[in-house]
Coordinates of C-alpha atoms and ligand atoms in Angstrom, one line a residue:
M1 CA -44.3 37.6 -38.6
E2 CA -44.9 34.3 -36.9
L3 CA -42.1 31.2 -36.3
A4 CA -43.7 27.9 -37.2
R5 CA -43.8 26.1 -34.4
P6 CA -42.9 22.8 -34.5
G7 CA -45.0 19.4 -33.7
I8 CA -43.8 17.2 -30.3
R9 CA -41.4 14.6 -31.5
R10 CA -39.7 12.0 -29.8
L11 CA -35.4 12.6 -29.9
D12 CA -34.0 9.9 -31.6
A13 CA -31.5 8.3 -29.6
V14 CA -28.2 9.6 -30.6
T15 CA -29.9 12.8 -29.4
I16 CA -31.0 11.6 -26.3
A17 CA -27.6 9.7 -25.5
R18 CA -25.7 13.5 -26.8
I19 CA -27.8 15.0 -23.6
A20 CA -26.9 12.7 -21.6
A21 CA -23.9 12.3 -22.0
G22 CA -23.7 16.4 -20.8
E23 CA -24.4 14.5 -16.9
V24 CA -22.6 12.1 -17.2
I25 CA -19.0 13.1 -19.4
E26 CA -18.6 16.7 -18.5
R27 CA -14.9 16.3 -19.0
P28 CA -11.3 14.0 -20.0
S29 CA -11.2 13.0 -16.1
S30 CA -14.8 12.0 -16.3
V31 CA -14.8 9.3 -18.9
V32 CA -11.1 7.9 -17.2
K33 CA -14.0 8.0 -14.2
E34 CA -16.5 5.8 -15.6
L35 CA -13.8 3.4 -17.5
V36 CA -11.9 2.9 -14.4
E37 CA -14.5 2.0 -12.6
N38 CA -16.3 -0.4 -15.0
S39 CA -12.5 -2.1 -14.4
L40 CA -13.2 -2.3 -10.7
D41 CA -16.4 -3.6 -11.0
A42 CA -15.2 -6.2 -13.6
G43 CA -13.0 -7.9 -11.0
A44 CA -10.1 -6.6 -12.8
R45 CA -6.3 -6.4 -10.8
R46 CA -4.4 -4.6 -13.0
I47 CA -5.9 -1.9 -14.6
Q48 CA -3.6 0.9 -16.9
V49 CA -4.3 4.3 -18.5
S50 CA -2.9 6.1 -21.1
I51 CA -3.7 10.0 -22.4
Q52 CA -2.9 12.2 -24.6
E53 CA -3.9 15.8 -25.1
G54 CA -5.3 15.9 -21.7
G55 CA -6.7 13.1 -22.8
Q56 CA -9.0 15.1 -24.9
R57 CA -6.9 13.5 -28.1
L58 CA -6.9 9.8 -26.7
I59 CA -8.1 7.8 -23.3
R60 CA -7.5 3.9 -22.8
V61 CA -7.8 1.9 -20.2
V62 CA -7.1 -1.3 -20.4
D63 CA -8.0 -3.5 -17.4
D64 CA -7.9 -7.7 -16.7
G65 CA -11.1 -7.6 -15.7
A66 CA -13.6 -10.7 -16.4
G67 CA -14.3 -8.9 -19.9
I68 CA -17.7 -9.4 -21.9
R69 CA -19.0 -12.4 -22.9
D70 CA -19.8 -12.1 -26.4
G71 CA -20.3 -9.6 -29.4
E72 CA -24.0 -8.6 -29.0
Q73 CA -23.5 -8.1 -25.2
L74 CA -20.9 -6.0 -26.2
R75 CA -23.0 -4.1 -28.6
L76 CA -25.7 -3.7 -25.8
A77 CA -23.2 -2.3 -23.3
F78 CA -23.0 0.8 -25.1
E79 CA -26.8 0.9 -25.3
Q80 CA -28.6 3.1 -22.6
H81 CA -29.8 2.3 -19.3
A82 CA -27.8 -1.2 -20.0
T83 CA -26.1 -3.2 -17.2
S84 CA -25.1 -6.3 -15.6
K85 CA -25.6 -4.8 -12.5
L86 CA -28.9 -4.2 -11.5
S87 CA -31.4 -6.2 -12.5
Q88 CA -34.1 -5.0 -10.3
A89 CA -35.6 -1.5 -9.1
S90 CA -35.1 -3.0 -5.1
D91 CA -31.4 -3.8 -6.1
L92 CA -30.5 -0.1 -5.6
D93 CA -31.1 0.1 -2.1
A94 CA -27.9 -2.2 -1.8
V95 CA -25.7 -1.3 -4.5
A96 CA -22.2 -3.0 -4.1
T97 CA -20.5 -2.1 -7.4
L98 CA -19.4 1.4 -8.5
G99 CA -21.3 1.5 -11.2
F100 CA -25.4 1.1 -12.0
R101 CA -27.1 3.1 -14.1
G102 CA -25.6 1.6 -17.6
E103 CA -25.6 5.1 -19.3
A104 CA -21.7 5.6 -18.8
L105 CA -20.4 3.7 -21.7
A106 CA -23.8 5.3 -24.1
S107 CA -22.9 8.4 -23.0
I108 CA -19.0 8.5 -23.9
A109 CA -19.8 7.7 -26.9
A110 CA -21.7 9.8 -27.7
V111 CA -19.6 12.1 -28.1
S112 CA -16.6 10.3 -29.3
Q113 CA -14.6 8.0 -31.1
V114 CA -14.7 4.5 -29.4
T115 CA -12.9 1.3 -30.1
A116 CA -13.8 -1.5 -27.4
V117 CA -11.8 -4.7 -27.6
S118 CA -13.1 -7.4 -24.9
R119 CA -12.8 -10.7 -24.1
A120 CA -13.7 -12.9 -21.1
A121 CA -11.5 -16.0 -20.5
D122 CA -13.6 -18.4 -22.0
G123 CA -15.5 -16.5 -24.8
Q124 CA -14.2 -15.0 -28.3
G125 CA -13.0 -11.5 -28.2
H126 CA -14.5 -8.8 -30.2
R127 CA -13.8 -5.8 -31.6
L128 CA -16.6 -2.6 -32.0
R129 CA -16.6 0.6 -33.1
I130 CA -18.5 3.6 -32.2
D131 CA -18.6 6.9 -33.9
N132 CA -20.6 9.9 -31.5
G133 CA -23.3 7.5 -31.2
R134 CA -22.9 5.8 -34.8
L135 CA -21.8 1.9 -34.7
I136 CA -19.3 1.4 -37.0
D137 CA -18.5 -2.4 -36.8
L138 CA -18.2 -5.1 -34.9
A139 CA -16.8 -8.4 -35.6
P140 CA -14.8 -11.3 -33.7
C141 CA -10.5 -10.7 -33.4
G142 CA -8.4 -11.7 -31.1
A143 CA -7.8 -10.5 -27.7
A144 CA -5.7 -10.5 -24.3
P145 CA -8.9 -11.9 -21.4
G146 CA -10.4 -8.3 -20.3
T147 CA -11.1 -5.2 -21.7
S148 CA -9.7 -2.4 -23.3
I149 CA -11.6 1.2 -24.3
T150 CA -10.4 3.6 -26.1
V151 CA -11.7 7.1 -26.5
E152 CA -11.2 9.5 -29.0
N153 CA -11.5 12.9 -30.3
L154 CA -14.1 13.6 -26.9
F155 CA -16.0 16.3 -28.0
N156 CA -15.0 17.3 -31.0
A157 CA -18.9 16.8 -32.8
V158 CA -19.9 18.9 -29.6
P159 CA -18.3 22.2 -29.8
A160 CA -20.2 23.7 -26.9
R161 CA -18.1 21.1 -24.8
R162 CA -15.1 21.7 -26.6
K163 CA -14.9 25.3 -25.4
F164 CA -15.5 24.5 -22.0
L165 CA -12.6 21.8 -21.7
R166 CA -9.2 23.6 -20.3
Q167 CA -5.7 22.8 -20.5
P168 CA -4.5 20.0 -22.0
G169 CA -2.5 19.9 -18.3
T170 CA -4.9 21.1 -16.2
E171 CA -7.4 18.1 -17.9
A172 CA -4.5 15.9 -17.2
A173 CA -3.8 16.7 -13.9
Q174 CA -7.3 16.0 -12.8
I175 CA -7.0 12.9 -14.6
Q176 CA -3.8 12.3 -12.9
D177 CA -5.7 13.2 -9.3
L178 CA -8.1 11.0 -9.7
V179 CA -5.7 7.6 -11.0
A180 CA -3.8 8.6 -7.3
R181 CA -7.2 8.6 -5.5
Y182 CA -8.6 5.5 -7.3
A183 CA -5.1 4.0 -6.4
L184 CA -5.2 4.3 -2.7
A185 CA -8.9 3.4 -2.7
F186 CA -7.7 -0.3 -4.3
P187 CA -4.7 -0.8 -2.8
D188 CA -4.5 -4.3 -4.0
L189 CA -5.0 -3.4 -7.2
A190 CA -2.1 -2.4 -9.7
F191 CA -2.6 0.7 -11.3
E192 CA -0.5 2.3 -14.0
L193 CA -1.1 5.8 -15.8
S194 CA 0.8 7.3 -18.8
I195 CA 0.6 10.9 -19.9
D196 CA 1.8 11.2 -23.7
G197 CA 3.7 8.1 -23.2
R198 CA 5.2 8.9 -20.1
E199 CA 4.8 7.2 -17.2
S200 CA 3.5 9.2 -14.4
L201 CA 2.1 7.0 -11.6
R202 CA 2.6 3.5 -11.1
S203 CA 1.2 2.0 -8.1
G204 CA 2.3 -2.0 -7.9
G205 CA -0.4 -3.5 -5.4
G206 CA 0.1 -4.8 -2.6
S207 CA -0.1 -2.9 0.4
I208 CA -2.0 -0.2 1.9
A209 CA 1.6 1.4 2.9
A210 CA 3.2 0.6 -0.7
A211 CA 0.5 2.7 -2.7
L212 CA 1.0 5.4 0.2
R213 CA 4.0 5.5 -1.2
A214 CA 3.4 5.3 -5.2
V215 CA 1.1 8.6 -4.6
L216 CA 2.3 10.0 -2.2
G217 CA 6.1 9.8 -2.1
A218 CA 7.5 7.3 1.0
E219 CA 8.2 10.9 3.1
A220 CA 4.9 11.9 3.1
A221 CA 3.2 8.1 3.3
A222 CA 5.5 7.4 6.1
A223 CA 4.7 10.1 8.2
L224 CA 0.8 9.5 8.5
L225 CA -1.0 8.5 11.6
P226 CA -3.3 5.5 12.0
A227 CA -6.5 7.0 12.0
M228 CA -10.1 5.0 13.7
D229 CA -13.3 6.2 15.1
D230 CA -15.7 3.0 15.5
R231 CA -17.4 4.0 18.8
A232 CA -20.7 5.0 17.2
D233 CA -23.8 3.1 15.6
L234 CA -25.9 4.9 13.6
R235 CA -30.1 5.1 14.6
P236 CA -31.2 1.6 13.9
P237 CA -32.1 0.0 12.3
A238 CA -29.0 0.7 10.1
G239 CA -25.9 -0.4 12.8
P240 CA -22.3 -0.1 12.8
L241 CA -20.3 2.6 11.4
R242 CA -16.7 2.5 11.6
V243 CA -14.1 4.5 10.1
E244 CA -10.3 3.9 9.5
G245 CA -7.3 5.5 7.1
F246 CA -5.2 7.8 7.8
V247 CA -4.0 11.6 8.3
S248 CA -1.5 13.8 8.1
P249 CA 0.6 14.9 11.1
Q250 CA 0.6 18.8 11.5
H251 CA 3.4 19.1 10.3
L252 CA 2.4 18.0 6.7
H253 CA 0.0 19.8 4.6
R254 CA -0.8 20.2 0.7
A255 CA -1.4 23.7 -1.1
T256 CA -4.9 21.7 -2.5
K257 CA -7.7 19.4 -1.0
R258 CA -6.4 17.0 -4.0
Y259 CA -5.0 14.5 -1.2
V260 CA -8.4 13.9 1.1
V261 CA -9.9 10.9 -0.2
L262 CA -12.8 9.8 1.3
L263 CA -14.6 6.0 0.9
V264 CA -17.6 5.4 1.6
N265 CA -18.3 1.4 1.6
G266 CA -14.9 1.5 -1.0
R267 CA -16.8 4.2 -2.8
P268 CA -14.4 7.2 -3.4
I269 CA -17.1 10.3 -3.1
Q270 CA -17.0 13.8 -2.5
D271 CA -18.9 15.4 0.9
A272 CA -18.4 19.2 1.6
R273 CA -19.8 18.4 4.9
L274 CA -17.2 15.6 5.7
H275 CA -14.4 17.5 4.4
H276 CA -15.5 20.0 6.8
A277 CA -15.5 18.0 9.0
I278 CA -11.7 16.6 9.0
F279 CA -10.4 20.3 7.9
D280 CA -12.4 21.2 11.2
A281 CA -10.2 19.2 13.0
Y282 CA -7.3 20.5 11.7
R283 CA -7.7 24.4 12.2
G284 CA -5.2 26.2 14.9
L285 CA -2.7 23.3 14.1
I286 CA -2.2 24.2 10.0
P287 CA -1.3 27.3 8.5
K288 CA -4.6 28.6 6.5
G289 CA -4.8 28.0 2.9
R290 CA -3.2 24.7 3.2
F291 CA -4.7 21.4 3.4
P292 CA -4.4 18.3 4.9
L293 CA -3.4 14.9 3.4
A294 CA -6.1 11.9 4.3
L295 CA -7.3 8.4 3.6
L296 CA -10.6 7.5 5.4
K297 CA -12.4 4.4 4.6
V298 CA -16.6 4.8 5.9
S299 CA -17.8 1.5 6.8
L300 CA -21.8 1.1 7.2
P301 CA -24.5 -1.0 6.5
P302 CA -25.3 -0.3 2.9
E303 CA -29.3 0.8 3.8
G304 CA -27.3 3.6 5.8
V305 CA -26.7 5.5 2.8
D306 CA -28.1 6.2 -0.6
V307 CA -25.3 6.3 -3.5
N308 CA -28.3 7.0 -6.0
V309 CA -28.0 11.1 -5.6
H310 CA -25.5 12.0 -8.4
P311 CA -25.1 11.0 -12.0
A312 CA -21.7 10.8 -11.8
K313 CA -22.3 8.9 -8.2
A314 CA -19.3 11.4 -7.1
E315 CA -22.2 12.3 -4.2
V316 CA -23.9 10.2 -1.5
R317 CA -26.2 10.6 0.9
F318 CA -26.1 9.3 4.5
R319 CA -29.5 8.5 6.5
D320 CA -27.8 9.8 9.9
A321 CA -25.2 12.2 8.3
R322 CA -24.4 14.0 11.9
A323 CA -23.1 10.1 13.3
V324 CA -20.7 9.8 10.0
Y325 CA -19.2 13.7 10.3
G326 CA -19.0 13.1 13.9
A327 CA -17.1 9.6 13.6
V328 CA -15.0 11.2 10.7
Q329 CA -14.2 13.9 13.0
R330 CA -13.5 11.9 15.7
A331 CA -11.1 9.4 14.2
V332 CA -9.4 12.8 12.3
V333 CA -9.0 14.5 16.5
T334 CA -8.1 11.6 17.8
A335 CA -5.4 10.5 15.6
L336 CA -4.1 13.8 16.0
G337 CA -4.5 14.4 19.7
G338 CA -4.6 11.0 21.4
R339 CA -1.7 10.2 23.5
L340 CA 1.2 7.5 21.6
P341 CA 1.4 6.1 24.7
I342 CA 5.2 5.0 25.3
A343 CA 5.4 1.1 24.7
P344 CA 4.5 -0.1 27.4
A345 CA 7.9 -3.0 28.3
G346 CA 6.3 -6.3 30.1
S347 CA 2.9 -6.3 28.1
L348 CA 2.1 -9.8 26.7
D349 CA 3.7 -9.3 23.7
P350 CA 6.3 -6.8 25.1
G351 CA 7.2 -4.1 22.3
A352 CA 5.5 -5.7 19.2
E353 CA 4.1 -2.9 17.7
W354 CA 7.6 -1.2 18.6
R355 CA 9.5 -3.3 16.4
R356 CA 7.6 -3.5 13.4
P357 CA 4.4 -0.7 14.5
V358 CA 1.6 -1.4 12.4
A359 CA 0.2 -4.2 10.4
A360 CA -0.4 -3.3 6.6
G361 CA -3.8 -1.9 6.1
S362 CA -4.7 -2.6 10.1
A363 CA -3.8 0.3 11.5
G364 CA -1.2 1.7 9.8
P365 CA 1.4 1.6 7.2
S366 CA 4.3 -1.1 7.6
E367 CA 7.0 0.6 7.3
R368 CA 6.1 3.5 8.7
G369 CA 7.9 5.0 11.8
F370 CA 5.6 5.8 14.6
T371 CA 5.4 8.9 14.0
Q372 CA 4.3 11.7 16.4
L373 CA 3.6 15.1 16.4
P374 CA 6.5 17.4 16.4
A375 CA 4.7 18.8 19.2
P376 CA 6.7 21.0 21.6
L377 CA 7.5 18.7 24.3
P378 CA 5.5 18.7 27.9
A379 CA 5.2 15.9 30.0
L380 CA 3.4 13.3 29.3
G381 CA 0.2 13.0 31.1
E382 CA 0.3 17.0 31.0
Q383 CA -3.3 17.4 29.7
A384 CA -3.0 19.5 26.2
S385 CA -4.3 22.8 26.6
A386 CA -3.1 23.8 22.7
G387 CA -5.9 24.3 20.1
Y388 CA -7.6 21.3 19.5
G389 CA -10.9 23.0 18.2
V390 CA -12.8 19.5 18.9
A391 CA -12.6 17.7 22.2
A392 CA -10.9 14.5 21.0
G393 CA -12.1 11.5 23.1
S394 CA -9.1 11.0 24.8
E395 CA -7.1 13.3 27.0
A396 CA -5.0 14.9 23.9
A397 CA -1.3 14.7 25.5
P398 CA 0.9 16.1 22.4
I399 CA 3.7 13.5 21.9
G400 CA 7.3 14.4 23.3
L401 CA 8.8 13.3 26.0
P402 CA 8.7 13.4 29.9
A403 CA 11.7 15.0 31.7
L404 CA 14.2 12.4 32.2
R405 CA 16.9 11.8 35.1
L406 CA 19.5 9.4 34.0
L407 CA 19.9 6.3 36.7
G408 CA 22.7 4.6 34.4
Q409 CA 24.3 2.1 31.5
L410 CA 22.5 -1.2 30.5
A411 CA 24.9 -3.6 28.4
Q412 CA 26.6 -0.8 27.0
A413 CA 23.5 -0.5 24.9
Y414 CA 20.9 1.6 26.6
L415 CA 20.6 4.4 28.8
V416 CA 18.2 3.8 32.5
A417 CA 16.1 6.7 32.9
E418 CA 13.1 7.6 35.5
G419 CA 10.3 9.7 33.9
P420 CA 7.2 10.6 35.2
D421 CA 5.7 7.1 34.9
G422 CA 8.5 4.2 35.3
L423 CA 11.6 3.4 34.4
Y424 CA 12.9 4.2 31.0
L425 CA 15.3 2.5 28.6
V426 CA 16.5 4.4 26.2
D427 CA 18.5 2.8 22.5
Q428 CA 21.3 5.2 22.7
H429 CA 22.1 4.3 18.7
A430 CA 18.3 4.9 18.3
A431 CA 18.6 8.1 19.8
H432 CA 21.5 8.9 18.5
E433 CA 20.8 8.4 15.5
R434 CA 17.4 10.4 15.5
I435 CA 19.3 13.3 16.9
M436 CA 21.9 13.7 14.0
Y437 CA 19.0 13.2 12.1
E438 CA 16.8 15.9 12.9
R439 CA 20.0 17.8 12.7
M440 CA 21.0 17.5 9.7
L441 CA 17.5 17.7 8.4
D442 CA 17.6 21.1 10.1
R443 CA 20.8 22.5 8.5
E444 CA 21.2 25.0 6.2
G445 CA 23.6 24.6 3.2
P446 CA 25.1 21.6 2.2
L447 CA 26.3 19.0 4.5
A448 CA 29.7 19.3 5.3
S449 CA 32.3 16.9 3.5
Q450 CA 35.9 15.6 4.0
S451 CA 38.1 14.6 1.3
L452 CA 39.4 11.7 1.8
L453 CA 43.1 11.9 1.3
A454 CA 43.6 9.8 -1.8
P455 CA 40.2 9.6 -4.1
A456 CA 39.4 5.3 -4.1
A457 CA 38.0 3.3 -6.5
V458 CA 34.9 1.4 -5.7
S459 CA 33.4 -1.2 -7.4
V460 CA 29.7 -1.0 -7.6
G461 CA 28.0 -1.9 -10.6
A462 CA 27.3 -0.7 -13.9
A463 CA 23.4 0.3 -12.0
V464 CA 24.4 2.0 -9.0
V465 CA 27.0 4.3 -11.2
A466 CA 23.9 5.9 -13.6
W467 CA 22.0 5.8 -10.9
V468 CA 24.6 8.0 -8.7
Q469 CA 25.2 9.7 -11.7
E470 CA 22.3 11.3 -12.2
R471 CA 21.9 12.7 -9.2
A472 CA 25.4 13.6 -8.6
D473 CA 24.4 17.2 -7.7
R474 CA 21.2 16.5 -5.3
L475 CA 24.6 14.1 -3.3
Q476 CA 27.2 16.4 -3.4
K477 CA 25.1 18.8 -1.4
L478 CA 25.0 16.0 1.0
G479 CA 28.7 16.0 1.5
I480 CA 29.3 12.9 -1.0
L481 CA 31.7 13.6 -4.0
A482 CA 32.1 10.1 -6.7
E483 CA 32.4 10.1 -10.2
P484 CA 31.9 7.7 -13.1
F485 CA 35.2 5.5 -12.8
G486 CA 35.0 2.9 -15.9
P487 CA 31.8 0.9 -16.4
D488 CA 30.7 -0.4 -12.7
S489 CA 33.0 1.8 -11.0
L490 CA 32.8 5.0 -8.9
L491 CA 35.7 7.3 -7.8
L492 CA 35.3 8.4 -5.0
R493 CA 36.2 11.8 -3.4
A494 CA 34.6 13.0 -0.5
L495 CA 32.3 11.6 2.0
P496 CA 30.2 13.8 4.9
E497 CA 32.3 14.5 7.7
V498 CA 30.3 13.1 10.5
L499 CA 31.5 9.8 8.5
A500 CA 35.4 10.7 8.7
G501 CA 36.1 7.7 11.9
A502 CA 33.4 5.5 10.3
G503 CA 35.5 2.9 8.5
D504 CA 36.5 1.8 5.2
P505 CA 35.1 4.8 2.8
G506 CA 34.8 2.1 0.0
E507 CA 31.9 0.3 2.2
T508 CA 31.1 3.3 3.9
L509 CA 29.6 4.5 0.2
R510 CA 28.9 1.1 -0.6
T511 CA 26.1 1.0 2.7
L512 CA 24.6 4.4 2.2
L513 CA 24.1 3.8 -1.2
D514 CA 22.8 1.0 -0.6
L515 CA 20.4 2.4 2.3
A516 CA 20.0 5.2 -0.1
R517 CA 18.3 3.1 -2.9
E518 CA 16.5 0.6 -1.1
G519 CA 12.7 0.9 -0.7
G520 CA 11.3 0.1 -4.4
R521 CA 11.3 3.7 -6.4
P522 CA 10.4 6.4 -3.7
G523 CA 9.6 9.6 -4.9
E524 CA 12.2 11.3 -5.7
A525 CA 11.8 14.5 -3.6
A526 CA 12.8 11.9 -0.1
L527 CA 16.5 11.7 -1.7
E528 CA 17.5 13.3 0.5
E529 CA 16.0 12.4 3.6
R530 CA 16.8 8.4 2.5
V531 CA 21.0 9.3 2.4
L532 CA 20.6 11.1 5.5
R533 CA 19.2 8.7 7.4
A534 CA 21.7 6.5 5.6
V535 CA 24.3 8.5 6.9
C536 CA 23.2 8.4 10.2
K537 CA 22.9 5.0 10.6
R538 CA 26.3 5.1 10.0
A539 CA 28.0 7.5 12.1
S540 CA 25.7 6.9 15.7
V541 CA 27.3 5.2 18.3
K542 CA 26.8 2.3 18.1
A543 CA 25.7 -0.6 21.1
G544 CA 28.4 -2.0 22.7
Q545 CA 29.9 1.5 23.4
T546 CA 30.3 3.1 26.6
L547 CA 29.6 6.2 27.2
Q548 CA 31.1 9.1 29.9
E549 CA 27.8 10.1 32.1
A550 CA 28.2 13.6 30.4
E551 CA 27.7 11.3 27.1
M552 CA 25.0 10.0 28.2
R553 CA 23.0 13.0 29.4
R554 CA 23.7 15.0 26.3
L555 CA 22.1 11.8 24.8
L556 CA 19.0 12.7 26.8
S557 CA 18.7 16.3 26.7
D558 CA 18.7 16.5 23.1
L559 CA 16.9 13.4 22.4
E560 CA 14.0 15.7 24.7
T561 CA 14.7 18.1 22.2
C562 CA 14.1 16.5 19.4
R563 CA 10.6 16.6 17.1
Q564 CA 10.1 13.2 17.1
P565 CA 12.2 12.0 20.1
R566 CA 10.4 8.3 20.5
T567 CA 11.3 6.7 16.8
C568 CA 14.9 6.2 15.1
P569 CA 14.9 7.8 11.6
H570 CA 14.0 4.5 10.2
G571 CA 11.2 4.4 12.6
R572 CA 11.9 1.8 15.5
P573 CA 11.2 3.3 18.6
T574 CA 14.0 5.1 21.1
V575 CA 12.9 4.4 24.1
I576 CA 10.6 1.7 26.4
L577 CA 8.7 2.4 29.1
L578 CA 8.3 -0.3 32.3
S579 CA 6.0 1.3 34.1
R580 CA 5.7 1.8 37.2
A581 CA 1.8 0.2 38.0
R582 CA 3.6 -3.0 35.7
V583 CA 7.1 -2.5 38.7
D584 CA 4.5 -2.7 41.5
Q585 CA 2.5 -5.9 40.1
L586 CA 5.4 -7.3 39.1
F587 CA 6.7 -7.3 42.5
G588 CA 2.5 -8.6 43.6
R589 CA 2.3 -5.2 45.1
Ligands
ADP601 P1 -22.8 0.8 -15.6 O1 -20.8 0.5 -14.8 O2 -23.5 1.7 -14.8 O3 -23.3 -1.1 -15.4 P2 -21.8 1.4 -18.1 O4 -22.2 1.6 -19.2 O5 -20.5 1.7 -17.7 O6 -22.9 0.9 -16.6 O7 -21.6 -0.2 -18.2 C1 -22.4 -0.9 -19.0 C2 -21.8 -2.7 -18.7 O8 -21.0 -2.7 -19.8 C3 -21.4 -2.8 -17.2 O9 -22.6 -2.8 -16.3 C4 -20.6 -4.2 -17.5 O10 -21.8 -5.2 -17.8 C5 -20.3 -3.7 -19.1 N1 -18.6 -3.8 -18.5 C6 -18.3 -1.6 -18.7 N2 -17.0 -1.6 -18.6 C7 -16.8 -3.3 -18.7 C8 -15.1 -3.6 -18.7 N3 -14.3 -3.1 -18.6 N4 -15.4 -5.0 -18.0 C9 -16.5 -5.7 -17.7 N5 -17.6 -5.4 -18.5 C10 -17.9 -4.3 -18.6
MG602 MG1 -20.1 2.0 -15.5

């Protein structure tokens, strides 16, 4: 028996869109990606994403961007191959927007129920509803300037797709990663993500430092190393190539690759070979199966890269791929192995980069400590023979302190020492802070605590009482025992032992809490470090204290054994160097 063969006919628009949707919209995170990119293309400053049930039940992206001018344009936005971002094929060679294919909204609307509300600043707002590719209604409405797109019941009408969805928790985690990557890629903008009604990410916008903190937590963000390479040019005609960003030092690594963020001309991309170039640079430095953190921006002339090779625009093709991989790898290797000079004294802008290590967005996250490799401590200038798999452009000296010979004390505040490169001044307070801090971090068990002879009532304000109450257990492990005492006071029972001689206990507690609560909303994981830093600050040898020679020697040798001897826990330098060459120069030799 022969089956009747249907004749050839054109598919209807709904079917075409549903087939196309399969390419662009694979899972809930693809919807979020497309909507967020549209918001970015619309010049939004603030992008709010909310999802329910892993995005399958609901995804909403609200932006304050340019909006869509009128009802007709809004309807057109949801048609296939309708875009405002390209007008002719030749534009494809230099796409400056994230989107350009004009198929995302059509694809999303083909496989879900969409409600879009949009208003241009000087236009009338409109609402459009589409149910799995079919227009339900389009009408004027009141709306804030910008665009809000709500996607409900994704893939409900496409059982084959629905089957491939993972647990809501897994889908939500992917969305969380995605939004985090955009927050890093566009640090000037505010991103918010709420998952099932709970805020799971808030990046305030402002600086790369703030975005890194919001995404990675304060401690990891502060540890990142600036990475840069601008030594290579692409083969003509493409021109200059520049890589810059941040990478993790070797002691900081994660179990997944998801914290490696690559941007090519501002577009977040995935590129297995670029990832490889980065992982290669860490070979032998971090344990197998662990991955570094990296945020690297590659900038090159638009002619040097083709962005139209992947339906979701997640991959790109480089005209001169080798040059790009080489530059990325050099940037990472140099960041990891490159020699961080001890701040030279008497340079044109003496020690400026030490006091406030690096300006936001340029060389490193502001407020970040001058972070160094927790390397063993060969003398400075010694060639690193450690397994840096790839040859760095510069001498790769691990970052430590050379052996120093004590000469004396200056102004009861600085130790004066001689080292292989010249004269070193060591800030005794900063050095002591560093030493104590690392010891406390390395201790096992709770921090030794000392009870007050008589518990002291300390008025701190209701917010601080609540803050302490929420963290009572963790604070107790750090030697701080305080309990609510009326609405805005604490009853202080014990403080860390090292603070025994640090003056009025109530004042000490206030100082500790101020310092520990500082800095917006850093990741909870960093609480311990913040408290310890505060404890060290309060407890360490103050400037203005005369030290015995033996004490000074101890301080120097203890500092030499620190993992990061060159900065105090707050990022200020512990040591500055007046080089032999500079001394010669000053004497006119
Ligand atoms: P593409 O982004 O490739 O142009 P889309 O289907 O994602 O295609 O969007 C179609 C068009 O709808 C865009 O070109 C843009 O003009 C408009 N649009 C989509 N989202 C927004 C938004 N959030 N704000 C303003 N305009 C938007
Ligand atoms: Mg788009």
